[in-house]
mmCIF file with all atom_site columns, C-alpha atoms in Angstrom:
data_model
loop_
_atom_site.group_PDB
_atom_site.id
_atom_site.type_symbol
_atom_site.label_atom_id
_atom_site.label_alt_id
_atom_site.label_comp_id
_atom_site.label_asym_id
_atom_site.label_entity_id
_atom_site.label_seq_id
_atom_site.pdbx_PDB_ins_code
_atom_site.Cartn_x
_atom_site.Cartn_y
_atom_site.Cartn_z
_atom_site.occupancy
_atom_site.B_iso_or_equiv
_atom_site.pdbx_formal_charge
_atom_site.auth_seq_id
_atom_site.auth_comp_id
_atom_site.auth_asym_id
_atom_site.auth_atom_id
_atom_site.pdbx_PDB_model_num
ATOM 1   C CA . MET A 1 1   ? 5.459   -20.024 -29.700 1.00 35.00 ? 235 MET A CA 1
ATOM 2   C CA . ILE A 1 2   ? 2.759   -21.931 -27.945 1.00 39.00 ? 236 ILE A CA 1
ATOM 3   C CA . PHE A 1 3   ? 4.055   -20.747 -24.557 1.00 38.00 ? 237 PHE A CA 1
ATOM 4   C CA . ALA A 1 4   ? 3.912   -17.147 -25.775 1.00 37.00 ? 238 ALA A CA 1
ATOM 5   C CA . VAL A 1 5   ? 0.287   -17.573 -26.876 1.00 38.00 ? 239 VAL A CA 1
ATOM 6   C CA . LEU A 1 6   ? -0.679  -19.302 -23.607 1.00 40.00 ? 240 LEU A CA 1
ATOM 7   C CA . PHE A 1 7   ? 1.220   -16.700 -21.525 1.00 44.00 ? 241 PHE A CA 1
ATOM 8   C CA . THR A 1 8   ? -0.517  -13.847 -23.383 1.00 44.00 ? 242 THR A CA 1
ATOM 9   C CA . ASN A 1 9   ? -3.906  -15.485 -22.921 1.00 48.00 ? 243 ASN A CA 1
ATOM 10  C CA . ILE A 1 10  ? -3.228  -16.037 -19.194 1.00 52.00 ? 244 ILE A CA 1
ATOM 11  C CA . ALA A 1 11  ? -2.064  -12.445 -18.803 1.00 53.00 ? 245 ALA A CA 1
ATOM 12  C CA . LEU A 1 12  ? -5.196  -11.059 -20.524 1.00 52.00 ? 246 LEU A CA 1
ATOM 13  C CA . LYS A 1 13  ? -7.571  -13.181 -18.459 1.00 55.00 ? 247 LYS A CA 1
ATOM 14  C CA . THR A 1 14  ? -5.748  -12.297 -15.263 1.00 56.00 ? 248 THR A CA 1
ATOM 15  C CA . LYS A 1 15  ? -5.906  -8.624  -16.062 1.00 59.00 ? 249 LYS A CA 1
ATOM 16  C CA . ARG A 1 16  ? -9.614  -8.825  -16.843 1.00 57.00 ? 250 ARG A CA 1
ATOM 17  C CA . LEU A 1 17  ? -10.328 -10.683 -13.609 1.00 55.00 ? 251 LEU A CA 1
ATOM 18  C CA . ALA A 1 18  ? -8.308  -8.072  -11.623 1.00 58.00 ? 252 ALA A CA 1
ATOM 19  C CA . ALA A 1 19  ? -10.154 -5.250  -13.324 1.00 52.00 ? 253 ALA A CA 1
ATOM 20  C CA . LEU A 1 20  ? -13.631 -6.686  -12.669 1.00 50.00 ? 254 LEU A CA 1
ATOM 21  C CA . THR A 1 21  ? -12.781 -7.385  -9.051  1.00 55.00 ? 255 THR A CA 1
ATOM 22  C CA . ALA A 1 22  ? -11.279 -3.966  -8.479  1.00 56.00 ? 256 ALA A CA 1
ATOM 23  C CA . THR A 1 23  ? -14.232 -2.223  -10.139 1.00 51.00 ? 257 THR A CA 1
ATOM 24  C CA . ALA A 1 24  ? -16.719 -4.178  -8.021  1.00 50.00 ? 258 ALA A CA 1
ATOM 25  C CA . LEU A 1 25  ? -14.901 -3.410  -4.786  1.00 52.00 ? 259 LEU A CA 1
ATOM 26  C CA . LEU A 1 26  ? -14.414 0.260   -5.573  1.00 54.00 ? 260 LEU A CA 1
ATOM 27  C CA . LEU A 1 27  ? -18.120 0.594   -6.427  1.00 49.00 ? 261 LEU A CA 1
ATOM 28  C CA . LEU A 1 28  ? -19.128 -0.959  -3.116  1.00 48.00 ? 262 LEU A CA 1
ATOM 29  C CA . ASN A 1 29  ? -16.954 1.486   -1.128  1.00 54.00 ? 263 ASN A CA 1
ATOM 30  C CA . ALA A 1 30  ? -18.058 4.660   -2.976  1.00 48.00 ? 264 ALA A CA 1
ATOM 31  C CA . ALA A 1 31  ? -20.107 7.179   -0.956  1.00 48.00 ? 265 ALA A CA 1
ATOM 32  C CA . PRO A 1 32  ? -22.745 9.355   -2.548  1.00 52.00 ? 266 PRO A CA 1
ATOM 33  C CA . ALA A 1 33  ? -21.038 11.893  -4.887  1.00 49.00 ? 267 ALA A CA 1
ATOM 34  C CA . PHE A 1 34  ? -21.360 12.762  -8.495  1.00 71.00 ? 268 PHE A CA 1
ATOM 35  C CA . ALA A 1 35  ? -21.696 9.247   -9.962  1.00 75.00 ? 269 ALA A CA 1
ATOM 36  C CA . ASP A 1 36  ? -20.047 10.019  -13.321 1.00 81.00 ? 270 ASP A CA 1
ATOM 37  C CA . ASP A 1 37  ? -17.020 11.591  -11.631 1.00 83.00 ? 271 ASP A CA 1
ATOM 38  C CA . ILE A 1 38  ? -16.545 8.556   -9.387  1.00 86.00 ? 272 ILE A CA 1
ATOM 39  C CA . LYS A 1 39  ? -17.148 6.049   -12.217 1.00 89.00 ? 273 LYS A CA 1
ATOM 40  C CA . ASP A 1 40  ? -14.556 7.817   -14.436 1.00 91.00 ? 274 ASP A CA 1
ATOM 41  C CA . TRP A 1 41  ? -12.077 7.897   -11.545 1.00 91.00 ? 275 TRP A CA 1
ATOM 42  C CA . GLN A 1 42  ? -12.637 4.212   -10.766 1.00 90.00 ? 276 GLN A CA 1
ATOM 43  C CA . ARG A 1 43  ? -12.059 3.369   -14.461 1.00 92.00 ? 277 ARG A CA 1
ATOM 44  C CA . GLU A 1 44  ? -8.766  5.134   -14.370 1.00 95.00 ? 278 GLU A CA 1
ATOM 45  C CA . ILE A 1 45  ? -7.740  3.259   -11.220 1.00 93.00 ? 279 ILE A CA 1
ATOM 46  C CA . VAL A 1 46  ? -8.635  -0.017  -12.823 1.00 91.00 ? 280 VAL A CA 1
ATOM 47  C CA . LYS A 1 47  ? -6.672  0.814   -15.953 1.00 94.00 ? 281 LYS A CA 1
ATOM 48  C CA . LYS A 1 48  ? -3.615  1.590   -13.838 1.00 95.00 ? 282 LYS A CA 1
ATOM 49  C CA . ILE A 1 49  ? -4.025  -1.621  -11.807 1.00 93.00 ? 283 ILE A CA 1
ATOM 50  C CA . ILE A 1 50  ? -4.107  -3.631  -15.034 1.00 92.00 ? 284 ILE A CA 1
ATOM 51  C CA . LYS A 1 51  ? -0.932  -1.901  -16.341 1.00 93.00 ? 285 LYS A CA 1
ATOM 52  C CA . THR A 1 52  ? 0.922   -2.514  -13.108 1.00 93.00 ? 286 THR A CA 1
ATOM 53  C CA . HIS A 1 53  ? -0.209  -6.063  -12.324 1.00 95.00 ? 287 HIS A CA 1
ATOM 54  C CA . ILE A 1 54  ? 2.740   -8.352  -11.811 1.00 95.00 ? 288 ILE A CA 1
ATOM 55  C CA . TYR A 1 55  ? 2.513   -12.152 -12.087 1.00 96.00 ? 289 TYR A CA 1
ATOM 56  C CA . PRO A 1 56  ? 5.956   -13.543 -11.212 1.00 96.00 ? 290 PRO A CA 1
ATOM 57  C CA . ARG A 1 57  ? 7.252   -15.862 -13.891 1.00 95.00 ? 291 ARG A CA 1
ATOM 58  C CA . SER A 1 58  ? 8.443   -18.324 -11.237 1.00 95.00 ? 292 SER A CA 1
ATOM 59  C CA . ALA A 1 59  ? 4.820   -18.472 -9.914  1.00 97.00 ? 293 ALA A CA 1
ATOM 60  C CA . ILE A 1 60  ? 3.490   -19.071 -13.401 1.00 96.00 ? 294 ILE A CA 1
ATOM 61  C CA . ALA A 1 61  ? 6.074   -21.789 -13.999 1.00 96.00 ? 295 ALA A CA 1
ATOM 62  C CA . ARG A 1 62  ? 5.058   -23.543 -10.771 1.00 96.00 ? 296 ARG A CA 1
ATOM 63  C CA . GLU A 1 63  ? 1.345   -22.912 -11.486 1.00 96.00 ? 297 GLU A CA 1
ATOM 64  C CA . ILE A 1 64  ? 0.918   -20.927 -8.316  1.00 97.00 ? 298 ILE A CA 1
ATOM 65  C CA . GLU A 1 65  ? -2.328  -18.978 -8.025  1.00 97.00 ? 299 GLU A CA 1
ATOM 66  C CA . GLY A 1 66  ? -3.811  -16.790 -5.367  1.00 97.00 ? 300 GLY A CA 1
ATOM 67  C CA . SER A 1 67  ? -5.507  -13.639 -4.301  1.00 97.00 ? 301 SER A CA 1
ATOM 68  C CA . ALA A 1 68  ? -4.860  -10.861 -1.826  1.00 97.00 ? 302 ALA A CA 1
ATOM 69  C CA . LYS A 1 69  ? -6.455  -7.733  -0.588  1.00 97.00 ? 303 LYS A CA 1
ATOM 70  C CA . VAL A 1 70  ? -4.610  -4.455  0.015   1.00 97.00 ? 304 VAL A CA 1
ATOM 71  C CA . GLN A 1 71  ? -6.031  -1.563  1.982   1.00 97.00 ? 305 GLN A CA 1
ATOM 72  C CA . VAL A 1 72  ? -4.857  1.629   0.375   1.00 96.00 ? 306 VAL A CA 1
ATOM 73  C CA . THR A 1 73  ? -5.072  5.193   1.605   1.00 96.00 ? 307 THR A CA 1
ATOM 74  C CA . ILE A 1 74  ? -4.429  8.072   -0.750  1.00 96.00 ? 308 ILE A CA 1
ATOM 75  C CA . ASP A 1 75  ? -4.310  11.854  -0.376  1.00 95.00 ? 309 ASP A CA 1
ATOM 76  C CA . ARG A 1 76  ? -6.261  14.352  -2.524  1.00 94.00 ? 310 ARG A CA 1
ATOM 77  C CA . THR A 1 77  ? -3.507  14.274  -5.213  1.00 94.00 ? 311 THR A CA 1
ATOM 78  C CA . GLY A 1 78  ? -3.781  10.436  -5.527  1.00 95.00 ? 312 GLY A CA 1
ATOM 79  C CA . LYS A 1 79  ? -0.486  9.780   -3.770  1.00 96.00 ? 313 LYS A CA 1
ATOM 80  C CA . ILE A 1 80  ? -0.546  6.503   -1.806  1.00 97.00 ? 314 ILE A CA 1
ATOM 81  C CA . VAL A 1 81  ? 0.134   7.546   1.757   1.00 96.00 ? 315 VAL A CA 1
ATOM 82  C CA . SER A 1 82  ? -0.097  3.999   3.156   1.00 96.00 ? 316 SER A CA 1
ATOM 83  C CA . TYR A 1 83  ? -1.077  0.531   2.262   1.00 97.00 ? 317 TYR A CA 1
ATOM 84  C CA . ASP A 1 84  ? -1.538  -2.671  4.277   1.00 97.00 ? 318 ASP A CA 1
ATOM 85  C CA . ILE A 1 85  ? -1.947  -6.271  3.068   1.00 97.00 ? 319 ILE A CA 1
ATOM 86  C CA . THR A 1 86  ? -5.182  -7.150  4.814   1.00 97.00 ? 320 THR A CA 1
ATOM 87  C CA . GLU A 1 87  ? -5.472  -10.578 3.245   1.00 98.00 ? 321 GLU A CA 1
ATOM 88  C CA . SER A 1 88  ? -2.418  -12.474 2.198   1.00 98.00 ? 322 SER A CA 1
ATOM 89  C CA . SER A 1 89  ? -2.420  -14.745 -0.850  1.00 97.00 ? 323 SER A CA 1
ATOM 90  C CA . GLY A 1 90  ? -0.719  -17.427 1.242   1.00 97.00 ? 324 GLY A CA 1
ATOM 91  C CA . GLU A 1 91  ? 2.055   -17.643 -1.328  1.00 97.00 ? 325 GLU A CA 1
ATOM 92  C CA . ASP A 1 92  ? 5.371   -15.753 -0.621  1.00 96.00 ? 326 ASP A CA 1
ATOM 93  C CA . GLN A 1 93  ? 6.120   -15.436 -4.373  1.00 96.00 ? 327 GLN A CA 1
ATOM 94  C CA . LEU A 1 94  ? 2.853   -13.580 -4.893  1.00 97.00 ? 328 LEU A CA 1
ATOM 95  C CA . ASP A 1 95  ? 2.876   -11.505 -1.714  1.00 98.00 ? 329 ASP A CA 1
ATOM 96  C CA . ASN A 1 96  ? 6.480   -10.416 -2.295  1.00 97.00 ? 330 ASN A CA 1
ATOM 97  C CA . VAL A 1 97  ? 5.473   -8.482  -5.483  1.00 97.00 ? 331 VAL A CA 1
ATOM 98  C CA . ILE A 1 98  ? 2.751   -6.442  -3.765  1.00 97.00 ? 332 ILE A CA 1
ATOM 99  C CA . PRO A 1 99  ? 5.171   -3.684  -2.611  1.00 97.00 ? 333 PRO A CA 1
ATOM 100 C CA . LYS A 1 100 ? 6.585   -3.407  -6.120  1.00 97.00 ? 334 LYS A CA 1
ATOM 101 C CA . MET A 1 101 ? 2.997   -3.220  -7.504  1.00 97.00 ? 335 MET A CA 1
ATOM 102 C CA . MET A 1 102 ? 2.137   -0.422  -5.005  1.00 97.00 ? 336 MET A CA 1
ATOM 103 C CA . ASP A 1 103 ? 5.266   1.509   -6.017  1.00 97.00 ? 337 ASP A CA 1
ATOM 104 C CA . LYS A 1 104 ? 4.219   1.228   -9.686  1.00 96.00 ? 338 LYS A CA 1
ATOM 105 C CA . LEU A 1 105 ? 0.580   2.308   -8.817  1.00 96.00 ? 339 LEU A CA 1
ATOM 106 C CA . ASP A 1 106 ? 1.754   5.436   -6.989  1.00 94.00 ? 340 ASP A CA 1
ATOM 107 C CA . PRO A 1 107 ? 0.345   7.924   -7.605  1.00 96.00 ? 341 PRO A CA 1
ATOM 108 C CA . LEU A 1 108 ? -3.137  6.820   -8.400  1.00 96.00 ? 342 LEU A CA 1
ATOM 109 C CA . PRO A 1 109 ? -5.449  9.102   -10.427 1.00 95.00 ? 343 PRO A CA 1
ATOM 110 C CA . GLU A 1 110 ? -6.583  12.207  -8.441  1.00 95.00 ? 344 GLU A CA 1
ATOM 111 C CA . PRO A 1 111 ? -9.940  11.556  -6.816  1.00 94.00 ? 345 PRO A CA 1
ATOM 112 C CA . PRO A 1 112 ? -12.853 13.768  -7.875  1.00 92.00 ? 346 PRO A CA 1
ATOM 113 C CA . ALA A 1 113 ? -13.558 16.780  -5.598  1.00 88.00 ? 347 ALA A CA 1
ATOM 114 C CA . SER A 1 114 ? -17.053 15.417  -5.012  1.00 85.00 ? 348 SER A CA 1
ATOM 115 C CA . LEU A 1 115 ? -15.641 12.311  -3.276  1.00 85.00 ? 349 LEU A CA 1
ATOM 116 C CA . PRO A 1 116 ? -15.732 12.706  0.548   1.00 83.00 ? 350 PRO A CA 1
ATOM 117 C CA . ASP A 1 117 ? -12.393 12.409  2.406   1.00 82.00 ? 351 ASP A CA 1
ATOM 118 C CA . GLY A 1 118 ? -13.731 9.327   4.159   1.00 78.00 ? 352 GLY A CA 1
ATOM 119 C CA . ASN A 1 119 ? -13.532 7.456   0.858   1.00 79.00 ? 353 ASN A CA 1
ATOM 120 C CA . LEU A 1 120 ? -9.825  8.029   0.253   1.00 90.00 ? 354 LEU A CA 1
ATOM 121 C CA . SER A 1 121 ? -9.163  4.668   1.780   1.00 92.00 ? 355 SER A CA 1
ATOM 122 C CA . PHE A 1 122 ? -10.326 1.539   -0.086  1.00 91.00 ? 356 PHE A CA 1
ATOM 123 C CA . VAL A 1 123 ? -9.419  -2.139  -0.686  1.00 94.00 ? 357 VAL A CA 1
ATOM 124 C CA . ILE A 1 124 ? -7.760  -3.183  -3.898  1.00 94.00 ? 358 ILE A CA 1
ATOM 125 C CA . PRO A 1 125 ? -8.196  -6.927  -4.585  1.00 94.00 ? 359 PRO A CA 1
ATOM 126 C CA . ILE A 1 126 ? -5.330  -8.521  -6.461  1.00 95.00 ? 360 ILE A CA 1
ATOM 127 C CA . ALA A 1 127 ? -5.767  -11.891 -8.167  1.00 95.00 ? 361 ALA A CA 1
ATOM 128 C CA . TRP A 1 128 ? -3.243  -14.175 -9.788  1.00 96.00 ? 362 TRP A CA 1
ATOM 129 C CA . ARG A 1 129 ? -5.043  -16.822 -11.880 1.00 95.00 ? 363 ARG A CA 1
ATOM 130 C CA . LEU A 1 130 ? -3.900  -19.220 -14.561 1.00 92.00 ? 364 LEU A CA 1
ATOM 131 C CA . GLN A 1 131 ? -6.642  -20.044 -17.022 1.00 85.00 ? 365 GLN A CA 1
#
């Protein structure tokens, strides 16, 4: 029972950290467009990242933490056309779940029409933290 409570607490804190990091990075990369449209779109992306975040049980059991950055390019429908791990977590157990996370993320929410094509590529930070 204690493990379940601790695991739930860890999962919630990890998801919140991932959401805050993703939001901050997306906001930094946004070009001038209709601010409300972009903010709504970014919120939807963050929600989807939170839902698809994977923290391997083996990494939790071994208390492995880390963070990575993934450069993602989408098309106008939100389909992920490519991704590249630009910064490894340094932990194979964590890096190995990134492709599965990208599969679960695809497609991302459709970007607003006001967003320039140059902003269809952005970095998604992924964090695995035990708290």
